[in-house]
PDB file of C-alpha atoms in Angstrom:
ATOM      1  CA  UNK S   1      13.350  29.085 -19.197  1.00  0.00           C
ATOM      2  CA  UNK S   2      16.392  27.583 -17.841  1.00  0.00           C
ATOM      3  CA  UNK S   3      16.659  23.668 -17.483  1.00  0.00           C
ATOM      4  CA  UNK S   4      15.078  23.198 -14.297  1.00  0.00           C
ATOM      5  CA  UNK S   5      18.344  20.798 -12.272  1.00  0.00           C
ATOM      6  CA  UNK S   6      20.246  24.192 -12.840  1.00  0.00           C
ATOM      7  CA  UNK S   7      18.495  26.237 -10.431  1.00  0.00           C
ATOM      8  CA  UNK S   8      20.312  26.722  -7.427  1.00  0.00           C
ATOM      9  CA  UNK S   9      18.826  25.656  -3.868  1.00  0.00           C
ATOM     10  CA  UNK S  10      18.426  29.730  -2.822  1.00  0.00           C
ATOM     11  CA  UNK S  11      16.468  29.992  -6.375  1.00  0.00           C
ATOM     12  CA  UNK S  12      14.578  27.003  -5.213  1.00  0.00           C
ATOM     13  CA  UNK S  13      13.579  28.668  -1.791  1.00  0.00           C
ATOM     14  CA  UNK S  14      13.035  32.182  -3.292  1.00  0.00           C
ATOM     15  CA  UNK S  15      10.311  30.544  -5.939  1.00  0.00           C
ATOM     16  CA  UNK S  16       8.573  28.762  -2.869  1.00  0.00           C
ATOM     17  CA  UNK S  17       8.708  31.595  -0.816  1.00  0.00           C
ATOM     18  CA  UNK S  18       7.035  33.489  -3.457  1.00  0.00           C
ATOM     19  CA  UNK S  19       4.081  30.847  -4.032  1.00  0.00           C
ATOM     20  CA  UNK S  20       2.674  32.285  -0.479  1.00  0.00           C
ATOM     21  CA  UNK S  21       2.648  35.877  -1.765  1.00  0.00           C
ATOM     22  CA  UNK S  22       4.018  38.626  -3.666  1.00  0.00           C
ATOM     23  CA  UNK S  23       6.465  40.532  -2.295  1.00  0.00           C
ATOM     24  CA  UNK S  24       9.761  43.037  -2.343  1.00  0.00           C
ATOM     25  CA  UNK S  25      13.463  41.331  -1.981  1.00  0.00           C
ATOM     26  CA  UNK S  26      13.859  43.147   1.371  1.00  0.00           C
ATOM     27  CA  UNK S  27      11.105  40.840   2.594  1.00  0.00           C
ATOM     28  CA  UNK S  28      11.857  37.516   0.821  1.00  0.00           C
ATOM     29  CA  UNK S  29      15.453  38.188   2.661  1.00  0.00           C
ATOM     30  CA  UNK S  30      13.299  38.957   6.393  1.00  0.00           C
ATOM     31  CA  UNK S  31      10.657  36.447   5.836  1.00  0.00           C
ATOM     32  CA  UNK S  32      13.511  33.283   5.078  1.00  0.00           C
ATOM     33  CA  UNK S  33      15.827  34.471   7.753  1.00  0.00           C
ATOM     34  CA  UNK S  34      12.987  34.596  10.144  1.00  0.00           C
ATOM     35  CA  UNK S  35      11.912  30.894   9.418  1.00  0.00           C
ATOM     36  CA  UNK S  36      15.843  30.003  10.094  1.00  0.00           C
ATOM     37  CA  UNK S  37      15.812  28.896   6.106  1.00  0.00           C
ATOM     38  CA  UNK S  38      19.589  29.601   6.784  1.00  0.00           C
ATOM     39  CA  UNK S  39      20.115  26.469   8.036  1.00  0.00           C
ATOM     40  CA  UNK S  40      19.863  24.559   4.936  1.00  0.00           C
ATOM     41  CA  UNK S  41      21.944  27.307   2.815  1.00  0.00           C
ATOM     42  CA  UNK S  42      23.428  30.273   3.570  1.00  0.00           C
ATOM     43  CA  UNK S  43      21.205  33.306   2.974  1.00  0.00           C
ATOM     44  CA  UNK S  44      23.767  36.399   2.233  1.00  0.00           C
ATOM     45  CA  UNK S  45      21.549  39.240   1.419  1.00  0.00           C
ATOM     46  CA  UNK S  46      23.655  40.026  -2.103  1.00  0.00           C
ATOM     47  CA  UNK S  47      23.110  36.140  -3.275  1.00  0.00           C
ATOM     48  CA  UNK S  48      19.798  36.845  -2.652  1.00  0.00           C
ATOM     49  CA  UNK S  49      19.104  39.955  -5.033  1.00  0.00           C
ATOM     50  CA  UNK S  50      21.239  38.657  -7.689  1.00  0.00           C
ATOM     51  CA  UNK S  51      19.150  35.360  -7.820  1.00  0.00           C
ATOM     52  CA  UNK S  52      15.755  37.074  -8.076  1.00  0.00           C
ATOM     53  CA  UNK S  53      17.391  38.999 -11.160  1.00  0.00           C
ATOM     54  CA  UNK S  54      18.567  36.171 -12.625  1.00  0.00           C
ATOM     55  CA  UNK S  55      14.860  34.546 -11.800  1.00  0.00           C
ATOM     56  CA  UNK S  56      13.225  37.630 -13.242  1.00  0.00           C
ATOM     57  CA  UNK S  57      15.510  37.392 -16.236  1.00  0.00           C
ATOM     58  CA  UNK S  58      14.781  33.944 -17.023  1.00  0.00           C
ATOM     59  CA  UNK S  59      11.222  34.456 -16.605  1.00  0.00           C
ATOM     60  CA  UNK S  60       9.937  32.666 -13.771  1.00  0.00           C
ATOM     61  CA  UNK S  61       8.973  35.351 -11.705  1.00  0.00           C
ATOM     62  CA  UNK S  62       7.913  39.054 -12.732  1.00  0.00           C
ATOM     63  CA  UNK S  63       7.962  42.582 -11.097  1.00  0.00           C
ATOM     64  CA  UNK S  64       4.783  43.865 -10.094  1.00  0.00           C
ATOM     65  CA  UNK S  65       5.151  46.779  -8.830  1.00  0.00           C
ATOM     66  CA  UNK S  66       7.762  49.741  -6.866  1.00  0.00           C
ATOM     67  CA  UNK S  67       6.521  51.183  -3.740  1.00  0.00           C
ATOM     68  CA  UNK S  68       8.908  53.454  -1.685  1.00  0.00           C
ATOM     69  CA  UNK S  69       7.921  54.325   2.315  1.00  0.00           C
ATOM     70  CA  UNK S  70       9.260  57.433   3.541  1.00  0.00           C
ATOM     71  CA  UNK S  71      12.974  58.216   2.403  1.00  0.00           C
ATOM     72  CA  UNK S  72      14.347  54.640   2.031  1.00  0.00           C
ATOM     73  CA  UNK S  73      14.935  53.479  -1.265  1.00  0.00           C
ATOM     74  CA  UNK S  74      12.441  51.927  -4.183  1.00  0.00           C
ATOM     75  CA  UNK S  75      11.601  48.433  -3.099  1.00  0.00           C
ATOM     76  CA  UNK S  76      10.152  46.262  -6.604  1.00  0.00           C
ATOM     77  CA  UNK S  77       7.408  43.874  -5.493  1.00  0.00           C
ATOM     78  CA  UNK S  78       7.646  40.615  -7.378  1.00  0.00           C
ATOM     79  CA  UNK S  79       5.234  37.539  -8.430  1.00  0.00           C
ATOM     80  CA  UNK S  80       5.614  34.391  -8.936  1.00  0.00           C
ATOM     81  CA  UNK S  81       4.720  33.099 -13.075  1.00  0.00           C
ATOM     82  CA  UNK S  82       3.501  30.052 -13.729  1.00  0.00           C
ATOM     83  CA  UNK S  83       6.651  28.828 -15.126  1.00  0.00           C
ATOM     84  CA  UNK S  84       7.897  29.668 -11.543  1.00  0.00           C
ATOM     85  CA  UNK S  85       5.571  27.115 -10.128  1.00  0.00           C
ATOM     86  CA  UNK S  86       6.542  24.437 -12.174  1.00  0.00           C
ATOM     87  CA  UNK S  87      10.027  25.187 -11.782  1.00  0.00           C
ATOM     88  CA  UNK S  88       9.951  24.444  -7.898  1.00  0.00           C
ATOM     89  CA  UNK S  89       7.615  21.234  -8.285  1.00  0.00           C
ATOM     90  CA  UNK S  90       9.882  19.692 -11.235  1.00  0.00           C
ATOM     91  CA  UNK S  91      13.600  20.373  -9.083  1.00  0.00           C
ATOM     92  CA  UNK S  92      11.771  18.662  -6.207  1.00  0.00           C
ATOM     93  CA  UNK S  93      10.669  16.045  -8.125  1.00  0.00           C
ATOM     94  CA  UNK S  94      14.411  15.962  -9.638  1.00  0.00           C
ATOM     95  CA  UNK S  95      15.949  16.227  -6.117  1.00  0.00           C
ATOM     96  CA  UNK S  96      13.701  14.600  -3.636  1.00  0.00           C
ATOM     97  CA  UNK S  97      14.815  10.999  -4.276  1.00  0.00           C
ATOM     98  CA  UNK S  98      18.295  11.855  -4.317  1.00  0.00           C
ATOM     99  CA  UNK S  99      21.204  10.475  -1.715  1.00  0.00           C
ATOM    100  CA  UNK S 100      23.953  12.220  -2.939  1.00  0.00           C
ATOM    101  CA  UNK S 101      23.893  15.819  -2.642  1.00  0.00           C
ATOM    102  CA  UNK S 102      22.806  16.547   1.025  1.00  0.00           C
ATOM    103  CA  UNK S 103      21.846  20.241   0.731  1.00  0.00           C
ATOM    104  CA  UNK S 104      19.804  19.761  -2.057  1.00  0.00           C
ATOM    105  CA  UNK S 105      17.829  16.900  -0.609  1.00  0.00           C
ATOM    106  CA  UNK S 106      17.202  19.161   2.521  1.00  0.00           C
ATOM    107  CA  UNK S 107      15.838  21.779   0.373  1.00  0.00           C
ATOM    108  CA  UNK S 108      13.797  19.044  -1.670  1.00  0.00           C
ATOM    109  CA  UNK S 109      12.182  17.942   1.398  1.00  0.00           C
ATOM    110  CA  UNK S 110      11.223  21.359   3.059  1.00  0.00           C
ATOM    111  CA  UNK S 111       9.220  21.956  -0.452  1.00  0.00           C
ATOM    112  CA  UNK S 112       7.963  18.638  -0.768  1.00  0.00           C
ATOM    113  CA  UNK S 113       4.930  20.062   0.628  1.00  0.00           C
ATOM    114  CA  UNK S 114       4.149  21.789  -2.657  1.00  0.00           C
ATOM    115  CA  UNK S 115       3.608  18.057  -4.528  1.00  0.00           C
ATOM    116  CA  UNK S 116       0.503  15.628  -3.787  1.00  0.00           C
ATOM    117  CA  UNK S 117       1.043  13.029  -1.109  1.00  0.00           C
ATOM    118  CA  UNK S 118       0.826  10.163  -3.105  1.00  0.00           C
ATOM    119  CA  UNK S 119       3.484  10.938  -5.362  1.00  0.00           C
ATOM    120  CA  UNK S 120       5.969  12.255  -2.385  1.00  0.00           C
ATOM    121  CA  UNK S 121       5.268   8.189  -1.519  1.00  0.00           C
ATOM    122  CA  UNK S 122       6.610   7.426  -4.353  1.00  0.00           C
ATOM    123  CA  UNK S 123       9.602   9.551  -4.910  1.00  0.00           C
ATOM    124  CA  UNK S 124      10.561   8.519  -1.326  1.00  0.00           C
ATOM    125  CA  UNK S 125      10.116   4.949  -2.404  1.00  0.00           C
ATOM    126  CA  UNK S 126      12.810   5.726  -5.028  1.00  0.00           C
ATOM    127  CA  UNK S 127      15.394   7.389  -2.629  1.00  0.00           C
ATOM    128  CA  UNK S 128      14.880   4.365  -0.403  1.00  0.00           C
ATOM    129  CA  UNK S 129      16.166   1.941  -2.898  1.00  0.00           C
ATOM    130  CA  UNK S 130      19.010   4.125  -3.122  1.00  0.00           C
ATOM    131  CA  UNK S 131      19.714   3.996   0.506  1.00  0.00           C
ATOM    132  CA  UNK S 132      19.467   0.446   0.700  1.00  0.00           C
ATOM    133  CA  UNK S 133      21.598  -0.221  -2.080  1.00  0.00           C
ATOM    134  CA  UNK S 134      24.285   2.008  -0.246  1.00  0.00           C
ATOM    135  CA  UNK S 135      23.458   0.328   3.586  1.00  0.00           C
ATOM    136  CA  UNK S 136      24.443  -2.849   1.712  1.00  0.00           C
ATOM    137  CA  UNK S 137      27.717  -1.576   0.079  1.00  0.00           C
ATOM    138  CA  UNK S 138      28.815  -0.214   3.390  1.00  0.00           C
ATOM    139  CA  UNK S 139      27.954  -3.314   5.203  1.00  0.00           C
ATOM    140  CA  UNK S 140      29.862  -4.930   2.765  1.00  0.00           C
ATOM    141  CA  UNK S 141      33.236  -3.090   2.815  1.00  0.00           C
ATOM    142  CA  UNK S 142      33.124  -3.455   6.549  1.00  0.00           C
ATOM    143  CA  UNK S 143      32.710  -7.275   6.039  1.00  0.00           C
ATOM    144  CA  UNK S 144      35.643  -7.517   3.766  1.00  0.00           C
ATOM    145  CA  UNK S 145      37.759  -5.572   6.068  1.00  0.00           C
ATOM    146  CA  UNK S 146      37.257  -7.321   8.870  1.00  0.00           C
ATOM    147  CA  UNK S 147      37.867 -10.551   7.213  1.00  0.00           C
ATOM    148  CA  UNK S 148      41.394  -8.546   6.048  1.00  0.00           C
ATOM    149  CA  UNK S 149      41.913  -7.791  10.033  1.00  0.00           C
ATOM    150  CA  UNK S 150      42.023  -3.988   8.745  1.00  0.00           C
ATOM    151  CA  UNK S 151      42.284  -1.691  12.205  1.00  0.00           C
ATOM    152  CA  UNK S 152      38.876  -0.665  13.189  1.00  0.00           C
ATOM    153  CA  UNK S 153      40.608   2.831  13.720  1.00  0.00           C
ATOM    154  CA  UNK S 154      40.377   2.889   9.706  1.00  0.00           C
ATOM    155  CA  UNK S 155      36.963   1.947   9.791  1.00  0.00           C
ATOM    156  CA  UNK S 156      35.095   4.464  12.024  1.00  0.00           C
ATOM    157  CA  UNK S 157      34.478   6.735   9.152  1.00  0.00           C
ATOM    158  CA  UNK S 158      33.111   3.635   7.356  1.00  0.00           C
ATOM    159  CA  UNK S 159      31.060   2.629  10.622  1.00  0.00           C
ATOM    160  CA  UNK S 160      29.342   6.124  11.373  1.00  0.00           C
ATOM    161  CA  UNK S 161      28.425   6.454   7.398  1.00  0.00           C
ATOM    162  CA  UNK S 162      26.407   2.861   7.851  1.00  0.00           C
ATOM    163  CA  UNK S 163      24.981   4.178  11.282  1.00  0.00           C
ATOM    164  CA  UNK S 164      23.879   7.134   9.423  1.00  0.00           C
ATOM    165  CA  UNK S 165      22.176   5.523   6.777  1.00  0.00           C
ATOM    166  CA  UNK S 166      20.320   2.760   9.015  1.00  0.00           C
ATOM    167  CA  UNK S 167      18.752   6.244  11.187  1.00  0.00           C
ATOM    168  CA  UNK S 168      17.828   7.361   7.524  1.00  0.00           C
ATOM    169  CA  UNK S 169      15.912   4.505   6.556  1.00  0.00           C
ATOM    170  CA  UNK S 170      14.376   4.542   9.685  1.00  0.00           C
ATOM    171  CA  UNK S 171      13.181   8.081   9.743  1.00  0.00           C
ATOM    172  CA  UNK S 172      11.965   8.247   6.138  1.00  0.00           C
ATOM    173  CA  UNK S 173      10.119   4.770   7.021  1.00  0.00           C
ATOM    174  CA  UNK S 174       8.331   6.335   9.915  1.00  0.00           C
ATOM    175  CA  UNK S 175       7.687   9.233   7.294  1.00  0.00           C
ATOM    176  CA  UNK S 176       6.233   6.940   4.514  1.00  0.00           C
ATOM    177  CA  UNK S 177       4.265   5.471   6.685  1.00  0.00           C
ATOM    178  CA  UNK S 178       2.492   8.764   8.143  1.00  0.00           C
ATOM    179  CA  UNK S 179       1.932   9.806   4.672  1.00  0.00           C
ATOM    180  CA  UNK S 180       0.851   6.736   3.456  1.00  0.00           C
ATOM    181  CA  UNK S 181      -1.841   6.698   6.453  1.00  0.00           C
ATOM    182  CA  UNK S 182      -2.708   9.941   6.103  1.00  0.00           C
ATOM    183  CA  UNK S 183      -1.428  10.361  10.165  1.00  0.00           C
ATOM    184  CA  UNK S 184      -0.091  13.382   8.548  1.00  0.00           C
ATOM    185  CA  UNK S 185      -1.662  16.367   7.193  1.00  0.00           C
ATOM    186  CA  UNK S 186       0.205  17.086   3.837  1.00  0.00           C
ATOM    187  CA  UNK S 187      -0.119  19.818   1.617  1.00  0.00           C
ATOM    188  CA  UNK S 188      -1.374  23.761   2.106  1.00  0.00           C
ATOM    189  CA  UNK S 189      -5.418  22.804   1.867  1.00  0.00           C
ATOM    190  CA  UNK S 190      -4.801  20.277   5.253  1.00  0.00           C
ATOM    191  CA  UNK S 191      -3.469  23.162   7.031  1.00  0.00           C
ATOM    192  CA  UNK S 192      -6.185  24.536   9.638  1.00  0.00           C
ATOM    193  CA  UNK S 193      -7.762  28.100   8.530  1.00  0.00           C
ATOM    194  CA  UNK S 194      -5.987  29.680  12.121  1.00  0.00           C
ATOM    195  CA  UNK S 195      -2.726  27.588  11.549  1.00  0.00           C
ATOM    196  CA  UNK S 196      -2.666  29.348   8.096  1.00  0.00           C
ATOM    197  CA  UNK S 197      -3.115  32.885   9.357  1.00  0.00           C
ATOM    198  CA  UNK S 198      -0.891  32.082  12.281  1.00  0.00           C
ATOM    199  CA  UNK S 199       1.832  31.303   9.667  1.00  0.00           C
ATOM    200  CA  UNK S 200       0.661  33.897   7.440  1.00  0.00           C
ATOM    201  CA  UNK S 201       0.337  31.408   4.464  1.00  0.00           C
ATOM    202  CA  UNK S 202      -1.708  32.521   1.630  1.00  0.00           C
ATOM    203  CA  UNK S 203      -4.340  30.371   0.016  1.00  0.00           C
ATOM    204  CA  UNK S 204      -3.046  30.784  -2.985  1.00  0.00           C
ATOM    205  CA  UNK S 205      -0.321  28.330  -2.348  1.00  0.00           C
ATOM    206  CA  UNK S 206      -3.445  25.910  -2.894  1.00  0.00           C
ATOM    207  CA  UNK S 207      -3.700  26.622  -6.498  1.00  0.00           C
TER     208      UNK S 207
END
């Protein structure tokens, strides 16, 4: 099994995607196009079939069958192992609490889902220390260049960064605080039986 902060986001998505259902490659691509999963990474159809071989290859997911419907081509239904689950839940756990690699954050944080609430509390806690170490240096640098009468038109990079980072804290305050009152349904079995079908996710995502 590969060392789990060397899968790549798409592997990440593909392994999640696959914890609703089994399924063919021609769907995985449909099914995360149709949820827009594009916006976080790009989603190019040949990326796509290489990383399921490379996931098949090192072992976290399996084929389970080949079907074929009328005269298109062989489609190879896969599932997901169980080394495949824990791959997903340990990069989140690796990524989540991260500030500096943007993409993989995003991806962390549309699977965080997949890990109990409690400890999404926690690896949030983590990232905000992070974020509030780097509020601080920013808010520092602009300090010392202001007392160095440095143009502000060499600061505005320096200024929207900070900006950025106090909406951050912000936003994953308002977020801690929804999980941590439970305001917010987390996880697959808090999902509504009709919300479920409506989404088409599987129960097995529970297990």
């Amino acid at each position: 099994m590969p060392e789990t902060n060397r899968l790549t986001p798409v592997a990440v998505m593909i392994l999640a995607t696959l914890r609703e259902a089994d399924m063919h490659t021609y769907e995985l691509v449909r099914l995360l196009k149709e949820r827009r999963d594009d916006r976080l990474v790009p989603l190019q159809k040949g990326t796509i079939y290489h990383t399921v071989a490379r996931l098949e290859r090192d072992g976290l997911l399996a084929e389970v069958g080949v079907d074929r419907d009328g005269n298109r081509p062989e489609r190879t239904t896969y599932t997901l192992r169980d080394a495949g689950h824990r791959a997903v839940e340990e990069w989140v756990r690796a990524e989540l609490p991260q500030i500096d690699r943007a993409t993989e954050f995003r991806v962390a944080l549309s699977e965080a889902h997949n890990l109990d609430r409690d400890e999404v509390i926690d690896l949030l806690d983590r990232r905000r220390a992070l974020l509030v170490a780097s509020v601080e240096e920013h808010r520092a640098g602009l300090e010392l260049a202001a007392e160095r009468k440095t143009p502000e038109q060499f600061l505005v990079e320096l200024q929207r960064q900070a900006a950025l980072l106090d909406a951050e804290l912000a936003w994953q305050g308002s977020l801690r605080a929804r999980l941590a009152d439970r305001s917010l349904p987390w996880g697959i079995a808090e999902i509504p039986e009709h919300i479920k079908k409506k989404h088409r996710v599987s129960k097995e995502t529970t297990a």
